[in-house]
């Protein structure tokens, strides 16, 4: 198992060829580090002492060549070490993550996500860096140390013994300090993990934090760990700097001995000057490999601590095999289910399920109902192989469930939770998650995934097509990917105007070059198009020198600054004290995150005149005016004269840009697609008037009809499938998430379908649609096990099991259970009529 793998096995099992090359390079580098010392000695004794210029040039040239070549070899060694380290980190992270994904669900219920994330990211990164030089660093430095020591002994044995005598003392002291440092480092890792969990928990539950103003509570949680981490760091630094002090002291003690003894021997004529110079250089260089060995020892201890803590934490055996040991096809099960005397016990004593027995034929439907905590979901999860049972039997087509591999179960069972997890990415990626997993891991990986038609068919059945269509209509297309589709939409625009243009003129703010746009910002009214260059984007216009000159030339600068000032003063006065209420800021030209800034600007505005207004305030006021949308922002109104000025300026601006920089802006033209606007806005060529909600819906239906006539409806839906759902599907409603979960399971087409309150977040119409689907198309085709909350949904099920305290106390058809007038009867007729 990966969690029991020794640290050094990662480098010893792999990269043997690279390690051999490293050793050869290390030997060459060591020779080239010792060689210049001999050249120093000869430069002094053979060249300078004899005044031999040719010898001086020769030895200096050899010295320089050796230094340069040694540097180049060291560069190659560093690159190889870095490659090995990063490769080991890549493999280590991939294999540990693969192991984590196979761990039992209870492990994840007790393990905070922050701990897993920290282990796989920052903690493994430092281990990977160490592993790059795990073999090369000690070899090169030990051999270098021995080579320098041998050369020093060659020059003068007595001096060599005296110089090296301090190192055994250092070897005794440094590990003792390091041991204390390691204990503190283990504590630091534990506290850092806990602190990461607190932060991760707060971020995940931010709606609860902000909804309950729990800022101080979360700060107090973090402060407890921060204080402990502060204390640990102080103690760690104490030992860290004490270790450095010891290293520096012993390093300085060596030259002292050399100067005393070596100087005395040189004065006495028993040691020549060139040898003393070479000896001093050798001793200075001796410290480099020694220091690297000390650093290596510290890195090794740190990496060992981190590695063992990571591996110990994940040292959990997976409950089920992922793939069969022998090569075989996944079992194709018909879906006959038999549960015999099944019990599920947690923590060694808590019995969640107690002696459960039931029998279900292929294609039959079983409903699990009962009070909260009765064990319904646990039983569903055991049958779905999400929990491991140890007492009793679960047989599918006569095969014990716990002997089946994950691949077998994935091919035959589809599980939909009450709160399906939605991955960051597109709707399509989430819909095909189960199918892609099968095709990635199974023997049928070369088969085609569900076609577009098959996907839309499933979405229609569960009532998700309308959602996808709405997302597609509100999507911005890409000119690189949708150019052909965009041309077809322009043709639909022509049809729309032929049928509806005159009738809807008062309900749509059409893009009309001769008319002021009330549902468009002032900036968009002026440029009347979409900027293709950053300087012409709305937020950049106030600082665009050419645009500011244009405003002055057209006498718009002063009126727009007046408008910006009016908006700032009015908005700040109206919304002061409401900064936390997003509702009011939806109708404000000042977003909530800029409110404080504009409050300060209003305070700094002069009582009269604007001659000496700072440039940053002027830019802010102009920015506010340019983002003003007359139909949306009611804090100010435009005079008729200013509207006329803006229209005149629009025409002048279009003429100027068309001649000076024609690629800068895509102007609104009836025959061109507007990639800065949604599909719907492109078809109607304008903005819907938001105050007419029912009329807007009718307009949308008119557009949908035209798209259907042009056979483009599925293309729009396909665009909708590319909708980015956000982290954990935050951009989707609870009902939409459940529909994706249902569709994901149905697209896999499993023989057994388990629904764990999979419709609890759906509205009544959607629930009725799913109920019809279960009772018609899925009836007899899939063995269905449904944990039901609303009892009216289980009326037509083949079998209903009523659970209480982990046991099945009643079982039968709907009518039978109602006639018995037991617990099911009470649930069906009690308050809310739901279980």
PDB file of C-alpha atoms in Angstrom, residues 170-363:
ATOM      1  CA  UNK A 170      29.892  19.874  15.785  1.00  0.00           C
ATOM      2  CA  UNK A 171      28.477  16.484  14.707  1.00  0.00           C
ATOM      3  CA  UNK A 172      27.528  15.852  18.339  1.00  0.00           C
ATOM      4  CA  UNK A 173      25.944  19.258  19.045  1.00  0.00           C
ATOM      5  CA  UNK A 174      24.022  19.940  15.789  1.00  0.00           C
ATOM      6  CA  UNK A 175      21.870  16.732  15.754  1.00  0.00           C
ATOM      7  CA  UNK A 176      20.960  17.328  19.404  1.00  0.00           C
ATOM      8  CA  UNK A 177      19.616  20.793  18.513  1.00  0.00           C
ATOM      9  CA  UNK A 178      17.967  19.409  15.390  1.00  0.00           C
ATOM     10  CA  UNK A 179      16.076  16.786  17.381  1.00  0.00           C
ATOM     11  CA  UNK A 180      14.421  19.512  19.444  1.00  0.00           C
ATOM     12  CA  UNK A 181      13.672  21.432  16.262  1.00  0.00           C
ATOM     13  CA  UNK A 182      12.034  18.333  14.698  1.00  0.00           C
ATOM     14  CA  UNK A 183       9.658  17.853  17.623  1.00  0.00           C
ATOM     15  CA  UNK A 184       8.528  21.446  17.303  1.00  0.00           C
ATOM     16  CA  UNK A 185       8.209  21.055  13.533  1.00  0.00           C
ATOM     17  CA  UNK A 186       5.811  18.136  13.988  1.00  0.00           C
ATOM     18  CA  UNK A 187       3.679  20.315  16.247  1.00  0.00           C
ATOM     19  CA  UNK A 188       3.826  23.104  13.670  1.00  0.00           C
ATOM     20  CA  UNK A 189       2.517  20.816  10.927  1.00  0.00           C
ATOM     21  CA  UNK A 190      -0.378  19.631  13.094  1.00  0.00           C
ATOM     22  CA  UNK A 191      -1.346  23.181  14.083  1.00  0.00           C
ATOM     23  CA  UNK A 192      -1.010  24.428  10.493  1.00  0.00           C
ATOM     24  CA  UNK A 193      -3.314  21.659   9.290  1.00  0.00           C
ATOM     25  CA  UNK A 194      -5.880  22.501  11.944  1.00  0.00           C
ATOM     26  CA  UNK A 195      -5.670  26.180  11.051  1.00  0.00           C
ATOM     27  CA  UNK A 196      -6.140  25.342   7.354  1.00  0.00           C
ATOM     28  CA  UNK A 197      -9.249  23.376   8.285  1.00  0.00           C
ATOM     29  CA  UNK A 198     -10.701  26.346  10.188  1.00  0.00           C
ATOM     30  CA  UNK A 199     -10.091  28.653   7.229  1.00  0.00           C
ATOM     31  CA  UNK A 200     -11.472  26.120   4.730  1.00  0.00           C
ATOM     32  CA  UNK A 201     -14.550  25.565   6.878  1.00  0.00           C
ATOM     33  CA  UNK A 202     -15.218  29.314   7.114  1.00  0.00           C
ATOM     34  CA  UNK A 203     -14.843  29.770   3.351  1.00  0.00           C
ATOM     35  CA  UNK A 204     -17.168  26.814   2.620  1.00  0.00           C
ATOM     36  CA  UNK A 205     -19.760  28.061   5.105  1.00  0.00           C
ATOM     37  CA  UNK A 206     -19.433  31.757   4.268  1.00  0.00           C
ATOM     38  CA  UNK A 207     -23.197  32.122   3.836  1.00  0.00           C
ATOM     39  CA  UNK A 208     -23.673  31.041   7.450  1.00  0.00           C
ATOM     40  CA  UNK A 209     -20.835  33.250   8.695  1.00  0.00           C
ATOM     41  CA  UNK A 210     -22.193  36.358   6.996  1.00  0.00           C
ATOM     42  CA  UNK A 211     -25.826  35.469   7.590  1.00  0.00           C
ATOM     43  CA  UNK A 212     -25.207  35.213  11.341  1.00  0.00           C
ATOM     44  CA  UNK A 213     -22.506  37.921  11.567  1.00  0.00           C
ATOM     45  CA  UNK A 214     -20.147  35.263  12.913  1.00  0.00           C
ATOM     46  CA  UNK A 215     -17.017  37.265  12.149  1.00  0.00           C
ATOM     47  CA  UNK A 216     -15.764  37.392  15.731  1.00  0.00           C
ATOM     48  CA  UNK A 217     -16.434  33.687  16.301  1.00  0.00           C
ATOM     49  CA  UNK A 218     -14.359  32.749  13.260  1.00  0.00           C
ATOM     50  CA  UNK A 219     -11.637  35.229  14.211  1.00  0.00           C
ATOM     51  CA  UNK A 220     -11.454  33.662  17.677  1.00  0.00           C
ATOM     52  CA  UNK A 221     -11.113  30.168  16.160  1.00  0.00           C
ATOM     53  CA  UNK A 222      -8.271  31.323  13.938  1.00  0.00           C
ATOM     54  CA  UNK A 223      -6.636  33.290  16.757  1.00  0.00           C
ATOM     55  CA  UNK A 224      -6.333  30.179  18.930  1.00  0.00           C
ATOM     56  CA  UNK A 225      -4.337  28.361  16.276  1.00  0.00           C
ATOM     57  CA  UNK A 226      -2.408  31.489  15.245  1.00  0.00           C
ATOM     58  CA  UNK A 227      -1.314  32.047  18.861  1.00  0.00           C
ATOM     59  CA  UNK A 228      -0.154  28.454  19.193  1.00  0.00           C
ATOM     60  CA  UNK A 229       1.639  28.660  15.838  1.00  0.00           C
ATOM     61  CA  UNK A 230       3.275  31.912  16.981  1.00  0.00           C
ATOM     62  CA  UNK A 231       4.648  30.206  20.096  1.00  0.00           C
ATOM     63  CA  UNK A 232       5.889  27.175  18.162  1.00  0.00           C
ATOM     64  CA  UNK A 233       7.575  29.366  15.555  1.00  0.00           C
ATOM     65  CA  UNK A 234       9.373  31.334  18.286  1.00  0.00           C
ATOM     66  CA  UNK A 235      10.763  28.138  19.832  1.00  0.00           C
ATOM     67  CA  UNK A 236      11.676  26.765  16.392  1.00  0.00           C
ATOM     68  CA  UNK A 237      13.589  29.947  15.562  1.00  0.00           C
ATOM     69  CA  UNK A 238      15.391  29.701  18.900  1.00  0.00           C
ATOM     70  CA  UNK A 239      16.845  26.313  17.965  1.00  0.00           C
ATOM     71  CA  UNK A 240      17.268  27.274  14.307  1.00  0.00           C
ATOM     72  CA  UNK A 241      19.398  30.313  15.108  1.00  0.00           C
ATOM     73  CA  UNK A 242      21.253  28.455  17.876  1.00  0.00           C
ATOM     74  CA  UNK A 243      22.209  25.866  15.258  1.00  0.00           C
ATOM     75  CA  UNK A 244      23.425  28.641  12.946  1.00  0.00           C
ATOM     76  CA  UNK A 245      25.410  30.183  15.780  1.00  0.00           C
ATOM     77  CA  UNK A 246      27.119  26.839  16.476  1.00  0.00           C
ATOM     78  CA  UNK A 247      27.927  26.411  12.780  1.00  0.00           C
ATOM     79  CA  UNK A 248      29.352  29.910  12.490  1.00  0.00           C
ATOM     80  CA  UNK A 249      31.374  29.566  15.683  1.00  0.00           C
ATOM     81  CA  UNK A 250      33.028  26.334  14.621  1.00  0.00           C
ATOM     82  CA  UNK A 251      33.602  27.751  11.140  1.00  0.00           C
ATOM     83  CA  UNK A 252      35.424  30.733  12.627  1.00  0.00           C
ATOM     84  CA  UNK A 253      37.406  28.558  15.046  1.00  0.00           C
ATOM     85  CA  UNK A 254      39.109  26.701  12.196  1.00  0.00           C
ATOM     86  CA  UNK A 255      40.879  29.753  10.627  1.00  0.00           C
ATOM     87  CA  UNK A 256      42.014  30.773  14.126  1.00  0.00           C
ATOM     88  CA  UNK A 257      43.844  27.456  14.514  1.00  0.00           C
ATOM     89  CA  UNK A 258      45.286  27.764  11.011  1.00  0.00           C
ATOM     90  CA  UNK A 259      46.606  31.267  11.553  1.00  0.00           C
ATOM     91  CA  UNK A 260      48.196  30.357  14.900  1.00  0.00           C
ATOM     92  CA  UNK A 261      49.752  27.021  13.949  1.00  0.00           C
ATOM     93  CA  UNK A 262      50.203  27.556  10.184  1.00  0.00           C
ATOM     94  CA  UNK A 263      51.645  31.031  10.665  1.00  0.00           C
ATOM     95  CA  UNK A 264      54.091  29.722  13.270  1.00  0.00           C
ATOM     96  CA  UNK A 265      55.222  26.874  10.997  1.00  0.00           C
ATOM     97  CA  UNK A 266      55.671  29.269   8.037  1.00  0.00           C
ATOM     98  CA  UNK A 267      57.731  31.706  10.140  1.00  0.00           C
ATOM     99  CA  UNK A 268      59.889  28.781  11.267  1.00  0.00           C
ATOM    100  CA  UNK A 269      60.407  27.774   7.606  1.00  0.00           C
ATOM    101  CA  UNK A 270      58.699  24.417   8.077  1.00  0.00           C
ATOM    102  CA  UNK A 271      55.750  25.264   5.792  1.00  0.00           C
ATOM    103  CA  UNK A 272      56.141  27.175   2.515  1.00  0.00           C
ATOM    104  CA  UNK A 273      53.930  30.174   1.748  1.00  0.00           C
ATOM    105  CA  UNK A 274      52.286  28.649  -1.352  1.00  0.00           C
ATOM    106  CA  UNK A 275      51.245  25.581   0.617  1.00  0.00           C
ATOM    107  CA  UNK A 276      49.791  27.827   3.362  1.00  0.00           C
ATOM    108  CA  UNK A 277      47.747  29.765   0.789  1.00  0.00           C
ATOM    109  CA  UNK A 278      46.479  26.507  -0.762  1.00  0.00           C
ATOM    110  CA  UNK A 279      45.741  25.102   2.712  1.00  0.00           C
ATOM    111  CA  UNK A 280      43.741  28.196   3.697  1.00  0.00           C
ATOM    112  CA  UNK A 281      41.759  28.025   0.433  1.00  0.00           C
ATOM    113  CA  UNK A 282      41.106  24.306   0.960  1.00  0.00           C
ATOM    114  CA  UNK A 283      39.887  24.942   4.488  1.00  0.00           C
ATOM    115  CA  UNK A 284      37.580  27.746   3.363  1.00  0.00           C
ATOM    116  CA  UNK A 285      36.159  25.502   0.659  1.00  0.00           C
ATOM    117  CA  UNK A 286      35.848  22.675   3.178  1.00  0.00           C
ATOM    118  CA  UNK A 287      33.049  24.587   4.875  1.00  0.00           C
ATOM    119  CA  UNK A 288      30.836  24.603   1.760  1.00  0.00           C
ATOM    120  CA  UNK A 289      30.294  20.817   1.561  1.00  0.00           C
ATOM    121  CA  UNK A 290      30.091  20.665   5.367  1.00  0.00           C
ATOM    122  CA  UNK A 291      27.402  23.368   5.429  1.00  0.00           C
ATOM    123  CA  UNK A 292      25.499  21.626   2.628  1.00  0.00           C
ATOM    124  CA  UNK A 293      25.659  18.365   4.577  1.00  0.00           C
ATOM    125  CA  UNK A 294      24.266  20.125   7.659  1.00  0.00           C
ATOM    126  CA  UNK A 295      21.508  21.684   5.526  1.00  0.00           C
ATOM    127  CA  UNK A 296      20.870  18.300   3.955  1.00  0.00           C
ATOM    128  CA  UNK A 297      20.563  16.733   7.390  1.00  0.00           C
ATOM    129  CA  UNK A 298      18.058  19.379   8.462  1.00  0.00           C
ATOM    130  CA  UNK A 299      16.070  19.023   5.215  1.00  0.00           C
ATOM    131  CA  UNK A 300      16.109  15.254   5.602  1.00  0.00           C
ATOM    132  CA  UNK A 301      14.777  15.446   9.140  1.00  0.00           C
ATOM    133  CA  UNK A 302      12.105  17.937   8.098  1.00  0.00           C
ATOM    134  CA  UNK A 303      11.073  15.863   5.063  1.00  0.00           C
ATOM    135  CA  UNK A 304      11.048  12.662   7.130  1.00  0.00           C
ATOM    136  CA  UNK A 305       8.730  14.260   9.675  1.00  0.00           C
ATOM    137  CA  UNK A 306       6.399  15.590   6.996  1.00  0.00           C
ATOM    138  CA  UNK A 307       6.430  12.351   5.006  1.00  0.00           C
ATOM    139  CA  UNK A 308       5.649  10.097   7.954  1.00  0.00           C
ATOM    140  CA  UNK A 309       2.885  12.381   9.183  1.00  0.00           C
ATOM    141  CA  UNK A 310       1.284  12.401   5.725  1.00  0.00           C
ATOM    142  CA  UNK A 311       1.611   8.656   5.263  1.00  0.00           C
ATOM    143  CA  UNK A 312       0.425   7.856   8.792  1.00  0.00           C
ATOM    144  CA  UNK A 313      -2.661   9.965   8.281  1.00  0.00           C
ATOM    145  CA  UNK A 314      -3.554   8.231   5.026  1.00  0.00           C
ATOM    146  CA  UNK A 315      -2.552   4.759   6.198  1.00  0.00           C
ATOM    147  CA  UNK A 316      -6.076   3.419   5.721  1.00  0.00           C
ATOM    148  CA  UNK A 317      -6.935   0.324   3.701  1.00  0.00           C
ATOM    149  CA  UNK A 318      -9.526   0.834   0.904  1.00  0.00           C
ATOM    150  CA  UNK A 319     -12.651  -1.207   1.611  1.00  0.00           C
ATOM    151  CA  UNK A 320     -13.224  -2.390  -1.955  1.00  0.00           C
ATOM    152  CA  UNK A 321     -11.014  -3.341  -4.884  1.00  0.00           C
ATOM    153  CA  UNK A 322     -11.123  -0.831  -7.709  1.00  0.00           C
ATOM    154  CA  UNK A 323     -10.428  -3.277 -10.543  1.00  0.00           C
ATOM    155  CA  UNK A 324     -10.528  -7.095 -10.651  1.00  0.00           C
ATOM    156  CA  UNK A 325      -7.233  -8.843  -9.961  1.00  0.00           C
ATOM    157  CA  UNK A 326      -7.651 -10.974 -13.067  1.00  0.00           C
ATOM    158  CA  UNK A 327      -8.354  -9.413 -16.449  1.00  0.00           C
ATOM    159  CA  UNK A 328     -12.053  -9.757 -17.101  1.00  0.00           C
ATOM    160  CA  UNK A 329     -15.050  -7.819 -18.304  1.00  0.00           C
ATOM    161  CA  UNK A 330     -17.162  -6.063 -15.672  1.00  0.00           C
ATOM    162  CA  UNK A 331     -20.044  -8.184 -14.437  1.00  0.00           C
ATOM    163  CA  UNK A 332     -23.271  -7.484 -16.330  1.00  0.00           C
ATOM    164  CA  UNK A 333     -25.911  -7.807 -13.639  1.00  0.00           C
ATOM    165  CA  UNK A 334     -29.639  -8.064 -14.253  1.00  0.00           C
ATOM    166  CA  UNK A 335     -30.467  -6.332 -10.977  1.00  0.00           C
ATOM    167  CA  UNK A 336     -31.913  -9.079  -8.757  1.00  0.00           C
ATOM    168  CA  UNK A 337     -31.300  -7.950  -5.186  1.00  0.00           C
ATOM    169  CA  UNK A 338     -31.384 -10.016  -2.006  1.00  0.00           C
ATOM    170  CA  UNK A 339     -30.523  -8.650   1.437  1.00  0.00           C
ATOM    171  CA  UNK A 340     -30.128 -11.205   4.262  1.00  0.00           C
ATOM    172  CA  UNK A 341     -29.773 -10.358   7.961  1.00  0.00           C
ATOM    173  CA  UNK A 342     -27.816  -7.207   7.174  1.00  0.00           C
ATOM    174  CA  UNK A 343     -26.488  -5.164  10.105  1.00  0.00           C
ATOM    175  CA  UNK A 344     -24.323  -2.074   9.933  1.00  0.00           C
ATOM    176  CA  UNK A 345     -22.357  -1.088  13.021  1.00  0.00           C
ATOM    177  CA  UNK A 346     -20.169   1.999  13.444  1.00  0.00           C
ATOM    178  CA  UNK A 347     -17.581   2.771  16.123  1.00  0.00           C
ATOM    179  CA  UNK A 348     -17.818  -0.848  17.252  1.00  0.00           C
ATOM    180  CA  UNK A 349     -21.119  -0.439  19.073  1.00  0.00           C
ATOM    181  CA  UNK A 350     -23.625   1.845  17.347  1.00  0.00           C
ATOM    182  CA  UNK A 351     -26.015  -0.309  15.287  1.00  0.00           C
ATOM    183  CA  UNK A 352     -27.354   1.820  12.425  1.00  0.00           C
ATOM    184  CA  UNK A 353     -28.974  -1.121  10.584  1.00  0.00           C
ATOM    185  CA  UNK A 354     -30.281  -4.159  12.445  1.00  0.00           C
ATOM    186  CA  UNK A 355     -31.127  -7.487  10.799  1.00  0.00           C
ATOM    187  CA  UNK A 356     -32.400  -6.088   7.470  1.00  0.00           C
ATOM    188  CA  UNK A 357     -33.797  -8.628   5.003  1.00  0.00           C
ATOM    189  CA  UNK A 358     -35.605  -8.045   1.708  1.00  0.00           C
ATOM    190  CA  UNK A 359     -35.897  -9.517  -1.788  1.00  0.00           C
ATOM    191  CA  UNK A 360     -36.242  -7.551  -5.028  1.00  0.00           C
ATOM    192  CA  UNK A 361     -36.519  -8.965  -8.542  1.00  0.00           C
ATOM    193  CA  UNK A 362     -34.939  -7.318 -11.572  1.00  0.00           C
ATOM    194  CA  UNK A 363     -37.000  -4.333 -12.742  1.00  0.00           C
TER     195      UNK A 363
END
